[in-house]
Amino acid sequence: MAEILVLAEHANGDVKKVTWELITLARRFGEPAVVWTGPGAEQGQQSCAEFGAARIYVAGDAQFDDYVVAPTAELLAQLIRDKAPALVLIAGTAEGKEIAARLAVKTDSGLLTDAVDLTPGEDGNPVAEQSIFGGSTVVHSRVKRGTPIVAMRPHSVAPEPASGAADLSPVSLAGQVDGAKVTGRVVAERGERPDLTEASIVVSGGRGTGGAEGFQIIEKLADALGAAVGASRAVTDAGWYPHQFQVGQTGKTVSPQLYLAVGISGAIQHRAGMQTSKTIVAINKDGEAPIFELADFGVVGDLFKVVPQLIEEISKRK
Ligand SMILES: Cc1cc2nc3c(=O)[nH]c(=O)nc-3n(C[C@H](O)[C@H](O)[C@H](O)COP(=O)(O)OP(=O)(O)OC[C@H]3O[C@@H](n4cnc5c(N)ncnc54)[C@H](O)[C@@H]3O)c2cc1C
C-alpha cells in the first residue's frame, strides 16, 4: 500500500488535533506515516497510533530547533526521494503553508493549499475541494506534477480513531540547512480561552453588540461554551476588540464544529473566513440579514435578550 506522509503539528509532546485529522484523511489514500520533527515523539506516539498511523519518522536533529521552516521542508523532500509517498499532507497553518511551498519547489511538485476536503478521484488520485474568491466559489483541483502536496485547512475533517502500530523510525537530515535562524522565543500571552483558529467552537460578535462594553456579552457566551472569541471587522476597526480576533477575508480563517455569529450581518468578506464551519448559528434582530442564508440555525431577536437566556440554559446543563 502506498505511504502517505503526514507532517505532525505538536507542542511539548502534545499532538495537535489537526494531526489526527490529517492521519484520518491519509487513510483514504494509503498507509499513514507521520513525520515528527524535534523532541517528544515518544509522548505523541500513542495518540498517533490511536488514529491509525502505521509509523512515525522521527527526526530529532538540533537543526529543527535552531531554524524556522527550512529543515522540515528539506526533510520532507528527502523522504519524498527515499520513500516515494503517494501524497504529502500538511496542516494549512501559516508555518505549514510555508513548508508546503518550499517542499513543492524543492521536489518540482504541485501544491494545493487551503483544501477543505480531499477525496480519491476516478483514478484514485486525490482531488481537493477549495473555497475561493472570498468563499463565493467552490473548486475541485488536482495535482498533475510530481508528488501531490496538500495543505489542509484545520477542522476540515473529523478525526476518526483507528488502530495503527505507529512504529518509531529514526531519520536524519543528510546535510546542514541554511535559512532564517531562531534567535529567541517568547511565549505568547494567552488567556484561558482556546486559540481562535484551533477552537472547535467560536463565538463571534459584530457591530450589533453596540460597543466594547456590549461586546463583553460575546466573551460571556464564549466562556459558557468553552469557546474562542471572534469578531467582525466592524468591531475590530472600531477598536471594540483587538484585530487579532477578526474573522474574515482580511482576518483569520476558522472552520470550527460550531460557529455562532451574534449581531453580525454576514457580509461576503466575513463569510470568507467562517463559511466552512460545520454548524453555523446566527443571532440577529433583522430577519433579512444575509447571515441567515448561511446559517443552519437562526434566532431573530435582540442579542441582549437572546444571549443571556442562552447562557442561562447552557449553565443549567453543566
Ligand atoms: C476589502 C475588505 C475586506 C474586509 N474584510 C473583512 C473581514 O475580514 N472580516 C469582516 O468581518 N469584515 C470584513 N470587511 C467588512 C465587511 O464588508 C462588513 O462591513 C463587516 O463584516 C460588517 O460587520 P458587522 O456584520 O459586524 O456589521 P454590520 O454589517 O453593521 O451588521 C451588524 C448586524 O447586527 C445586527 N444587529 C444590530 N443590533 C442588534 C441587536 N441588538 N441584536 C441582534 N442583532 C443586531 C444588525 O441587524 C446587522 O445585521 C471587509 C471589507 C472590505 C471592503
mmCIF file of C-alpha atoms and ligand atoms in Angstrom:
data_model
loop_
_atom_site.group_PDB
_atom_site.id
_atom_site.type_symbol
_atom_site.label_atom_id
_atom_site.label_comp_id
_atom_site.label_asym_id
_atom_site.label_seq_id
_atom_site.Cartn_x
_atom_site.Cartn_y
_atom_site.Cartn_z
ATOM 1 C CA MET A 1 0.000 0.000 0.000
ATOM 2 C CA ALA A 2 1.288 3.480 -0.829
ATOM 3 C CA GLU A 3 2.649 5.523 2.023
ATOM 4 C CA ILE A 4 1.043 8.908 2.815
ATOM 5 C CA LEU A 5 3.265 11.370 4.676
ATOM 6 C CA VAL A 6 1.590 13.458 7.376
ATOM 7 C CA LEU A 7 3.613 16.284 8.916
ATOM 8 C CA ALA A 8 2.843 16.316 12.655
ATOM 9 C CA GLU A 9 1.954 19.582 14.384
ATOM 10 C CA HIS A 10 2.889 19.295 18.038
ATOM 11 C CA ALA A 11 3.984 21.341 21.024
ATOM 12 C CA ASN A 12 5.797 19.934 24.079
ATOM 13 C CA GLY A 13 4.913 16.381 23.060
ATOM 14 C CA ASP A 14 1.191 17.169 22.744
ATOM 15 C CA VAL A 15 -0.101 16.292 19.305
ATOM 16 C CA LYS A 16 -2.373 18.968 17.836
ATOM 17 C CA LYS A 17 -5.836 17.896 16.710
ATOM 18 C CA VAL A 18 -5.106 18.819 13.101
ATOM 19 C CA THR A 19 -2.555 15.982 13.012
ATOM 20 C CA TRP A 20 -5.284 13.444 13.864
ATOM 21 C CA GLU A 21 -7.417 14.995 11.130
ATOM 22 C CA LEU A 22 -4.609 14.546 8.600
ATOM 23 C CA ILE A 23 -3.951 10.938 9.684
ATOM 24 C CA THR A 24 -7.684 10.205 9.311
ATOM 25 C CA LEU A 25 -7.617 11.735 5.828
ATOM 26 C CA ALA A 26 -4.438 9.877 4.873
ATOM 27 C CA ARG A 27 -6.212 6.546 5.469
ATOM 28 C CA ARG A 28 -8.414 7.273 2.433
ATOM 29 C CA PHE A 29 -5.349 7.063 0.192
ATOM 30 C CA GLY A 30 -2.896 4.621 1.756
ATOM 31 C CA GLU A 31 -0.820 3.922 4.838
ATOM 32 C CA PRO A 32 -0.354 6.996 7.081
ATOM 33 C CA ALA A 33 3.264 7.698 8.021
ATOM 34 C CA VAL A 34 3.695 10.635 10.389
ATOM 35 C CA VAL A 35 6.773 12.853 10.085
ATOM 36 C CA TRP A 36 7.838 14.172 13.505
ATOM 37 C CA THR A 37 10.472 16.871 13.818
ATOM 38 C CA GLY A 38 12.156 17.741 17.102
ATOM 39 C CA PRO A 39 11.650 16.112 20.502
ATOM 40 C CA GLY A 40 8.530 14.498 22.009
ATOM 41 C CA ALA A 41 7.823 11.682 19.535
ATOM 42 C CA GLU A 42 7.615 9.067 22.326
ATOM 43 C CA GLN A 43 4.935 11.160 24.057
ATOM 44 C CA GLY A 44 2.967 11.650 20.843
ATOM 45 C CA GLN A 45 3.294 8.035 19.655
ATOM 46 C CA GLN A 46 0.211 6.700 21.469
ATOM 47 C CA SER A 47 -2.204 9.274 20.075
ATOM 48 C CA CYS A 48 -0.845 8.885 16.526
ATOM 49 C CA ALA A 49 -1.385 5.112 16.896
ATOM 50 C CA GLU A 50 -4.972 5.681 18.016
ATOM 51 C CA PHE A 51 -5.773 7.396 14.728
ATOM 52 C CA GLY A 52 -4.156 4.760 12.541
ATOM 53 C CA ALA A 53 -0.568 5.901 11.902
ATOM 54 C CA ALA A 54 1.454 2.927 10.653
ATOM 55 C CA ARG A 55 4.800 4.532 11.504
ATOM 56 C CA ILE A 56 6.398 7.746 12.655
ATOM 57 C CA TYR A 57 9.541 9.058 11.006
ATOM 58 C CA VAL A 58 11.324 10.830 13.818
ATOM 59 C CA ALA A 59 13.941 13.482 13.093
ATOM 60 C CA GLY A 60 15.303 14.861 16.335
ATOM 61 C CA ASP A 61 18.238 16.836 14.828
ATOM 62 C CA ALA A 62 19.107 20.040 16.690
ATOM 63 C CA GLN A 63 18.553 21.945 13.425
ATOM 64 C CA PHE A 64 14.810 21.572 13.821
ATOM 65 C CA ASP A 65 15.003 23.712 16.932
ATOM 66 C CA ASP A 66 17.519 26.175 15.517
ATOM 67 C CA TYR A 67 15.828 27.025 12.225
ATOM 68 C CA VAL A 68 12.282 28.075 11.364
ATOM 69 C CA VAL A 69 10.959 26.005 8.464
ATOM 70 C CA ALA A 70 13.898 25.152 6.179
ATOM 71 C CA PRO A 71 14.976 21.842 7.813
ATOM 72 C CA THR A 72 11.429 20.492 7.847
ATOM 73 C CA ALA A 73 10.959 21.240 4.149
ATOM 74 C CA GLU A 74 14.321 19.622 3.405
ATOM 75 C CA LEU A 75 13.482 16.539 5.478
ATOM 76 C CA LEU A 76 10.166 16.079 3.667
ATOM 77 C CA ALA A 77 11.943 16.450 0.301
ATOM 78 C CA GLN A 78 14.411 13.785 1.403
ATOM 79 C CA LEU A 79 11.561 11.465 2.445
ATOM 80 C CA ILE A 80 9.814 12.008 -0.895
ATOM 81 C CA ARG A 81 13.015 10.890 -2.650
ATOM 82 C CA ASP A 82 13.626 7.922 -0.324
ATOM 83 C CA LYS A 83 10.088 6.627 0.307
ATOM 84 C CA ALA A 84 8.184 7.749 -2.813
ATOM 85 C CA PRO A 85 4.930 8.511 -0.942
ATOM 86 C CA ALA A 86 1.714 8.913 -2.931
ATOM 87 C CA LEU A 87 0.747 12.114 -1.126
ATOM 88 C CA VAL A 88 2.037 14.584 1.491
ATOM 89 C CA LEU A 89 -0.440 16.160 3.906
ATOM 90 C CA ILE A 90 0.444 19.298 5.850
ATOM 91 C CA ALA A 91 -1.709 21.453 8.154
ATOM 92 C CA GLY A 92 -2.771 24.663 6.409
ATOM 93 C CA THR A 93 -1.345 26.879 9.154
ATOM 94 C CA ALA A 94 0.940 29.826 8.317
ATOM 95 C CA GLU A 95 4.004 27.697 9.064
ATOM 96 C CA GLY A 96 2.552 24.625 7.361
ATOM 97 C CA LYS A 97 1.851 26.536 4.163
ATOM 98 C CA GLU A 98 5.380 27.914 4.085
ATOM 99 C CA ILE A 99 6.825 24.430 4.479
ATOM 100 C CA ALA A 100 4.470 23.116 1.781
ATOM 101 C CA ALA A 101 5.508 25.847 -0.659
ATOM 102 C CA ARG A 102 9.217 25.215 -0.098
ATOM 103 C CA LEU A 103 8.668 21.481 -0.490
ATOM 104 C CA ALA A 104 6.825 21.974 -3.776
ATOM 105 C CA VAL A 105 9.747 23.984 -5.177
ATOM 106 C CA LYS A 106 12.345 21.505 -3.922
ATOM 107 C CA THR A 107 10.577 18.496 -5.450
ATOM 108 C CA ASP A 108 9.062 20.204 -8.517
ATOM 109 C CA SER A 109 5.646 19.042 -7.344
ATOM 110 C CA GLY A 110 2.170 20.519 -7.463
ATOM 111 C CA LEU A 111 0.763 22.091 -4.302
ATOM 112 C CA LEU A 112 -2.840 22.692 -3.249
ATOM 113 C CA THR A 113 -3.456 24.984 -0.281
ATOM 114 C CA ASP A 114 -6.467 25.722 1.917
ATOM 115 C CA ALA A 115 -8.187 22.478 0.960
ATOM 116 C CA VAL A 116 -11.351 21.762 2.940
ATOM 117 C CA ASP A 117 -11.781 18.204 1.706
ATOM 118 C CA LEU A 118 -9.767 15.610 -0.164
ATOM 119 C CA THR A 119 -11.270 12.607 -1.890
ATOM 120 C CA PRO A 120 -9.963 9.975 -4.302
ATOM 121 C CA GLY A 121 -10.777 10.792 -7.938
ATOM 122 C CA GLU A 122 -11.751 8.165 -10.520
ATOM 123 C CA ASP A 123 -8.118 7.129 -10.885
ATOM 124 C CA GLY A 124 -7.634 7.073 -7.104
ATOM 125 C CA ASN A 125 -5.524 10.251 -7.073
ATOM 126 C CA PRO A 126 -6.518 12.968 -4.594
ATOM 127 C CA VAL A 127 -8.984 15.667 -5.617
ATOM 128 C CA ALA A 128 -9.059 18.696 -3.317
ATOM 129 C CA GLU A 129 -12.034 20.905 -2.589
ATOM 130 C CA GLN A 130 -11.210 24.588 -2.090
ATOM 131 C CA SER A 131 -13.371 27.571 -1.333
ATOM 132 C CA ILE A 132 -12.097 30.582 -3.352
ATOM 133 C CA PHE A 133 -12.858 34.211 -4.316
ATOM 134 C CA GLY A 134 -13.809 35.130 -0.771
ATOM 135 C CA GLY A 135 -15.746 31.906 -0.455
ATOM 136 C CA SER A 136 -18.125 32.624 -3.344
ATOM 137 C CA THR A 137 -16.918 29.664 -5.452
ATOM 138 C CA VAL A 138 -16.054 26.058 -4.696
ATOM 139 C CA VAL A 139 -13.448 24.444 -6.926
ATOM 140 C CA HIS A 140 -12.119 20.927 -7.226
ATOM 141 C CA SER A 141 -8.488 20.627 -8.193
ATOM 142 C CA ARG A 142 -5.775 18.039 -8.526
ATOM 143 C CA VAL A 143 -2.024 17.894 -8.799
ATOM 144 C CA LYS A 144 -0.655 16.830 -12.163
ATOM 145 C CA ARG A 145 3.078 17.010 -11.494
ATOM 146 C CA GLY A 146 5.346 15.275 -9.009
ATOM 147 C CA THR A 147 4.101 14.160 -5.602
ATOM 148 C CA PRO A 148 0.813 15.819 -4.595
ATOM 149 C CA ILE A 149 1.316 18.139 -1.618
ATOM 150 C CA VAL A 150 -1.851 19.319 0.093
ATOM 151 C CA ALA A 151 -2.153 21.888 2.893
ATOM 152 C CA MET A 152 -5.480 21.182 4.599
ATOM 153 C CA ARG A 153 -7.429 23.810 6.469
ATOM 154 C CA PRO A 154 -7.652 22.760 10.166
ATOM 155 C CA HIS A 155 -11.045 21.359 11.297
ATOM 156 C CA SER A 156 -11.983 20.300 7.772
ATOM 157 C CA VAL A 157 -12.125 16.611 8.664
ATOM 158 C CA ALA A 158 -13.447 14.953 11.821
ATOM 159 C CA PRO A 159 -10.709 12.750 13.342
ATOM 160 C CA GLU A 160 -11.809 9.094 13.416
ATOM 161 C CA PRO A 161 -9.991 6.587 15.628
ATOM 162 C CA ALA A 162 -8.403 3.500 14.036
ATOM 163 C CA SER A 163 -5.570 1.417 15.377
ATOM 164 C CA GLY A 164 -2.086 1.663 13.910
ATOM 165 C CA ALA A 165 1.337 0.450 15.021
ATOM 166 C CA ALA A 166 2.915 3.942 14.945
ATOM 167 C CA ASP A 167 6.384 2.345 14.952
ATOM 168 C CA LEU A 168 9.110 4.903 15.574
ATOM 169 C CA SER A 169 11.553 5.026 12.692
ATOM 170 C CA PRO A 170 14.536 7.387 13.155
ATOM 171 C CA VAL A 171 15.556 9.552 10.193
ATOM 172 C CA SER A 172 18.008 12.423 9.963
ATOM 173 C CA LEU A 173 18.813 15.241 7.622
ATOM 174 C CA ALA A 174 21.504 14.472 5.094
ATOM 175 C CA GLY A 175 23.209 17.859 5.486
ATOM 176 C CA GLN A 176 23.222 21.267 7.111
ATOM 177 C CA VAL A 177 20.360 23.554 6.120
ATOM 178 C CA ASP A 178 20.605 27.330 5.795
ATOM 179 C CA GLY A 179 17.774 29.794 6.254
ATOM 180 C CA ALA A 180 16.202 32.036 8.877
ATOM 181 C CA LYS A 181 17.545 31.045 12.282
ATOM 182 C CA VAL A 182 15.614 31.199 15.545
ATOM 183 C CA THR A 183 17.367 33.676 17.855
ATOM 184 C CA GLY A 184 14.869 33.676 20.721
ATOM 185 C CA ARG A 185 11.430 32.513 21.774
ATOM 186 C CA VAL A 186 8.709 34.376 23.645
ATOM 187 C CA VAL A 187 5.628 32.567 24.889
ATOM 188 C CA ALA A 188 2.561 34.439 23.638
ATOM 189 C CA GLU A 189 0.338 35.748 26.382
ATOM 190 C CA ARG A 190 -2.854 33.779 26.280
ATOM 191 C CA GLY A 191 -5.922 33.665 28.430
ATOM 192 C CA GLU A 192 -7.900 30.588 29.331
ATOM 193 C CA ARG A 193 -9.765 30.545 26.025
ATOM 194 C CA PRO A 194 -8.783 28.245 23.166
ATOM 195 C CA ASP A 195 -6.864 29.586 20.182
ATOM 196 C CA LEU A 196 -9.220 31.114 17.612
ATOM 197 C CA THR A 197 -8.004 29.079 14.644
ATOM 198 C CA GLU A 198 -7.886 25.804 16.593
ATOM 199 C CA ALA A 199 -11.074 26.058 18.664
ATOM 200 C CA SER A 200 -13.911 23.651 17.951
ATOM 201 C CA ILE A 201 -16.430 26.341 18.988
ATOM 202 C CA VAL A 202 -16.135 30.018 18.042
ATOM 203 C CA VAL A 203 -18.488 32.768 19.224
ATOM 204 C CA SER A 204 -18.126 35.926 17.121
ATOM 205 C CA GLY A 205 -19.682 39.295 17.750
ATOM 206 C CA GLY A 206 -20.462 42.109 15.339
ATOM 207 C CA ARG A 207 -21.496 45.740 15.270
ATOM 208 C CA GLY A 208 -24.825 44.671 16.755
ATOM 209 C CA THR A 209 -23.102 44.482 20.151
ATOM 210 C CA GLY A 210 -23.007 48.279 20.072
ATOM 211 C CA GLY A 211 -19.579 48.894 21.631
ATOM 212 C CA ALA A 212 -16.728 47.499 23.716
ATOM 213 C CA GLU A 213 -18.982 47.172 26.756
ATOM 214 C CA GLY A 214 -21.731 45.444 24.808
ATOM 215 C CA PHE A 215 -19.149 43.101 23.292
ATOM 216 C CA GLN A 216 -18.483 41.603 26.737
ATOM 217 C CA ILE A 217 -21.637 39.545 26.302
ATOM 218 C CA ILE A 218 -19.812 37.692 23.492
ATOM 219 C CA GLU A 219 -16.990 36.795 25.899
ATOM 220 C CA LYS A 220 -19.532 35.580 28.472
ATOM 221 C CA LEU A 221 -21.223 33.328 25.934
ATOM 222 C CA ALA A 222 -17.851 32.046 24.717
ATOM 223 C CA ASP A 223 -16.797 31.210 28.277
ATOM 224 C CA ALA A 224 -20.072 29.397 28.938
ATOM 225 C CA LEU A 225 -19.372 27.209 25.899
ATOM 226 C CA GLY A 226 -15.597 26.882 26.374
ATOM 227 C CA ALA A 227 -15.255 28.644 23.023
ATOM 228 C CA ALA A 228 -12.861 31.088 21.375
ATOM 229 C CA VAL A 229 -13.963 34.671 20.732
ATOM 230 C CA GLY A 230 -14.044 36.126 17.228
ATOM 231 C CA ALA A 231 -15.171 39.486 15.869
ATOM 232 C CA SER A 232 -16.263 41.117 12.638
ATOM 233 C CA ARG A 233 -14.124 43.833 11.071
ATOM 234 C CA ALA A 234 -16.663 46.462 12.072
ATOM 235 C CA VAL A 235 -15.819 45.582 15.673
ATOM 236 C CA THR A 236 -12.046 45.458 15.319
ATOM 237 C CA ASP A 237 -11.904 48.635 13.196
ATOM 238 C CA ALA A 238 -13.913 50.457 15.847
ATOM 239 C CA GLY A 239 -11.423 49.294 18.491
ATOM 240 C CA TRP A 240 -14.042 47.371 20.477
ATOM 241 C CA TYR A 241 -11.925 44.202 20.323
ATOM 242 C CA PRO A 242 -8.306 43.532 19.191
ATOM 243 C CA HIS A 243 -7.569 42.978 15.497
ATOM 244 C CA GLN A 244 -6.036 39.563 16.038
ATOM 245 C CA PHE A 245 -9.549 38.222 16.697
ATOM 246 C CA GLN A 246 -11.013 39.414 13.396
ATOM 247 C CA VAL A 247 -12.599 36.664 11.326
ATOM 248 C CA GLY A 248 -12.881 37.046 7.569
ATOM 249 C CA GLN A 249 -11.123 37.763 4.315
ATOM 250 C CA THR A 250 -8.623 40.133 5.916
ATOM 251 C CA GLY A 251 -8.672 38.373 9.277
ATOM 252 C CA LYS A 252 -8.440 34.773 10.460
ATOM 253 C CA THR A 253 -9.996 31.832 8.670
ATOM 254 C CA VAL A 254 -11.794 29.480 11.026
ATOM 255 C CA SER A 255 -13.603 26.228 10.416
ATOM 256 C CA PRO A 256 -14.903 25.051 13.805
ATOM 257 C CA GLN A 257 -17.554 22.454 14.541
ATOM 258 C CA LEU A 258 -19.829 25.254 15.766
ATOM 259 C CA TYR A 259 -19.751 28.965 14.815
ATOM 260 C CA LEU A 260 -22.078 31.453 16.473
ATOM 261 C CA ALA A 261 -22.443 34.780 14.655
ATOM 262 C CA VAL A 262 -24.006 37.270 17.036
ATOM 263 C CA GLY A 263 -25.054 40.700 15.747
ATOM 264 C CA ILE A 264 -23.143 40.097 12.505
ATOM 265 C CA SER A 265 -24.811 40.884 9.173
ATOM 266 C CA GLY A 266 -22.880 38.254 7.170
ATOM 267 C CA ALA A 267 -21.030 40.376 4.602
ATOM 268 C CA ILE A 268 -19.168 38.349 1.960
ATOM 269 C CA GLN A 269 -15.808 39.345 3.486
ATOM 270 C CA HIS A 270 -16.868 37.955 6.862
ATOM 271 C CA ARG A 271 -18.288 34.794 5.332
ATOM 272 C CA ALA A 272 -14.984 34.148 3.578
ATOM 273 C CA GLY A 273 -13.418 33.422 6.947
ATOM 274 C CA MET A 274 -16.077 31.205 8.523
ATOM 275 C CA GLN A 275 -18.361 29.636 5.960
ATOM 276 C CA THR A 276 -16.697 26.211 6.082
ATOM 277 C CA SER A 277 -17.718 25.907 9.764
ATOM 278 C CA LYS A 278 -19.642 22.686 10.294
ATOM 279 C CA THR A 279 -22.686 24.194 12.025
ATOM 280 C CA ILE A 280 -23.478 27.905 11.903
ATOM 281 C CA VAL A 281 -25.872 29.605 14.307
ATOM 282 C CA ALA A 282 -26.875 33.242 13.785
ATOM 283 C CA ILE A 283 -28.492 35.635 16.238
ATOM 284 C CA ASN A 284 -29.640 38.851 14.584
ATOM 285 C CA LYS A 285 -32.587 41.193 15.075
ATOM 286 C CA ASP A 286 -33.001 41.596 11.307
ATOM 287 C CA GLY A 287 -34.654 38.521 9.803
ATOM 288 C CA GLU A 288 -33.400 39.620 6.355
ATOM 289 C CA ALA A 289 -29.708 39.717 7.373
ATOM 290 C CA PRO A 290 -27.579 37.766 4.823
ATOM 291 C CA ILE A 291 -26.039 35.649 7.590
ATOM 292 C CA PHE A 292 -29.315 33.704 7.721
ATOM 293 C CA GLU A 293 -28.709 32.457 4.141
ATOM 294 C CA LEU A 294 -25.712 30.606 5.502
ATOM 295 C CA ALA A 295 -26.915 29.648 8.982
ATOM 296 C CA ASP A 296 -28.049 26.153 9.914
ATOM 297 C CA PHE A 297 -29.991 27.595 12.853
ATOM 298 C CA GLY A 298 -31.063 31.162 13.401
ATOM 299 C CA VAL A 299 -32.693 33.266 16.080
ATOM 300 C CA VAL A 300 -34.306 36.546 15.025
ATOM 301 C CA GLY A 301 -34.153 38.764 18.064
ATOM 302 C CA ASP A 302 -32.252 41.292 20.135
ATOM 303 C CA LEU A 303 -28.951 39.719 21.134
ATOM 304 C CA PHE A 304 -29.105 41.412 24.533
ATOM 305 C CA LYS A 305 -32.280 39.433 25.244
ATOM 306 C CA VAL A 306 -31.377 36.183 23.463
ATOM 307 C CA VAL A 307 -27.780 35.688 24.639
ATOM 308 C CA PRO A 308 -28.450 35.944 28.431
ATOM 309 C CA GLN A 309 -31.187 33.306 28.060
ATOM 310 C CA LEU A 310 -28.796 31.126 26.078
ATOM 311 C CA ILE A 311 -26.100 31.456 28.754
ATOM 312 C CA GLU A 312 -28.671 30.545 31.428
ATOM 313 C CA GLU A 313 -29.747 27.430 29.508
ATOM 314 C CA ILE A 314 -26.121 26.381 28.959
ATOM 315 C CA SER A 315 -25.293 26.793 32.657
ATOM 316 C CA LYS A 316 -28.311 24.625 33.625
ATOM 317 C CA ARG A 317 -26.880 21.779 31.576
ATOM 318 C CA LYS A 318 -23.418 21.855 33.168
HETATM 319 C C1 LIG B 1 -11.528 44.628 1.372
HETATM 320 C C2 LIG B 1 -12.439 44.352 2.532
HETATM 321 C C3 LIG B 1 -12.086 43.378 3.445
HETATM 322 C C4 LIG B 1 -12.902 43.104 4.518
HETATM 323 N N1 LIG B 1 -12.548 42.120 5.406
HETATM 324 C C5 LIG B 1 -13.407 41.799 6.403
HETATM 325 C C6 LIG B 1 -13.086 40.723 7.301
HETATM 326 O O1 LIG B 1 -12.027 40.105 7.249
HETATM 327 N N2 LIG B 1 -13.984 40.425 8.253
HETATM 328 C C7 LIG B 1 -15.181 41.097 8.397
HETATM 329 O O2 LIG B 1 -15.957 40.754 9.304
HETATM 330 N N3 LIG B 1 -15.481 42.110 7.562
HETATM 331 C C8 LIG B 1 -14.616 42.475 6.595
HETATM 332 N N4 LIG B 1 -14.932 43.535 5.787
HETATM 333 C C9 LIG B 1 -16.071 44.382 6.143
HETATM 334 C C10 LIG B 1 -17.405 43.826 5.713
HETATM 335 O O3 LIG B 1 -17.687 44.232 4.397
HETATM 336 C C11 LIG B 1 -18.520 44.331 6.652
HETATM 337 O O4 LIG B 1 -18.509 45.735 6.658
HETATM 338 C C12 LIG B 1 -18.396 43.842 8.088
HETATM 339 O O5 LIG B 1 -18.243 42.447 8.114
HETATM 340 C C13 LIG B 1 -19.663 44.232 8.842
HETATM 341 O O6 LIG B 1 -19.532 43.837 10.182
HETATM 342 P P1 LIG B 1 -20.842 43.527 11.038
HETATM 343 O O7 LIG B 1 -21.605 42.415 10.408
HETATM 344 O O8 LIG B 1 -20.413 43.374 12.445
HETATM 345 O O9 LIG B 1 -21.623 44.915 10.962
HETATM 346 P P2 LIG B 1 -22.960 45.322 10.184
HETATM 347 O O10 LIG B 1 -22.886 44.960 8.741
HETATM 348 O O11 LIG B 1 -23.224 46.722 10.547
HETATM 349 O O12 LIG B 1 -24.052 44.364 10.825
HETATM 350 C C14 LIG B 1 -24.492 44.455 12.145
HETATM 351 C C15 LIG B 1 -25.637 43.464 12.307
HETATM 352 O O13 LIG B 1 -26.044 43.456 13.661
HETATM 353 C C16 LIG B 1 -27.454 43.369 13.706
HETATM 354 N N5 LIG B 1 -27.872 43.930 14.973
HETATM 355 C C17 LIG B 1 -27.811 45.228 15.369
HETATM 356 N N6 LIG B 1 -28.234 45.345 16.639
HETATM 357 C C18 LIG B 1 -28.572 44.095 17.050
HETATM 358 C C19 LIG B 1 -29.068 43.555 18.268
HETATM 359 N N7 LIG B 1 -29.303 44.331 19.345
HETATM 360 N N8 LIG B 1 -29.332 42.232 18.334
HETATM 361 C C20 LIG B 1 -29.098 41.426 17.269
HETATM 362 N N9 LIG B 1 -28.613 41.872 16.082
HETATM 363 C C21 LIG B 1 -28.351 43.187 15.995
HETATM 364 C C22 LIG B 1 -27.919 44.127 12.503
HETATM 365 O O14 LIG B 1 -29.213 43.689 12.106
HETATM 366 C C23 LIG B 1 -26.858 43.810 11.467
HETATM 367 O O15 LIG B 1 -27.216 42.692 10.673
HETATM 368 C C24 LIG B 1 -14.109 43.825 4.707
HETATM 369 C C25 LIG B 1 -14.460 44.799 3.770
HETATM 370 C C26 LIG B 1 -13.634 45.076 2.705
HETATM 371 C C27 LIG B 1 -14.049 46.119 1.711
#
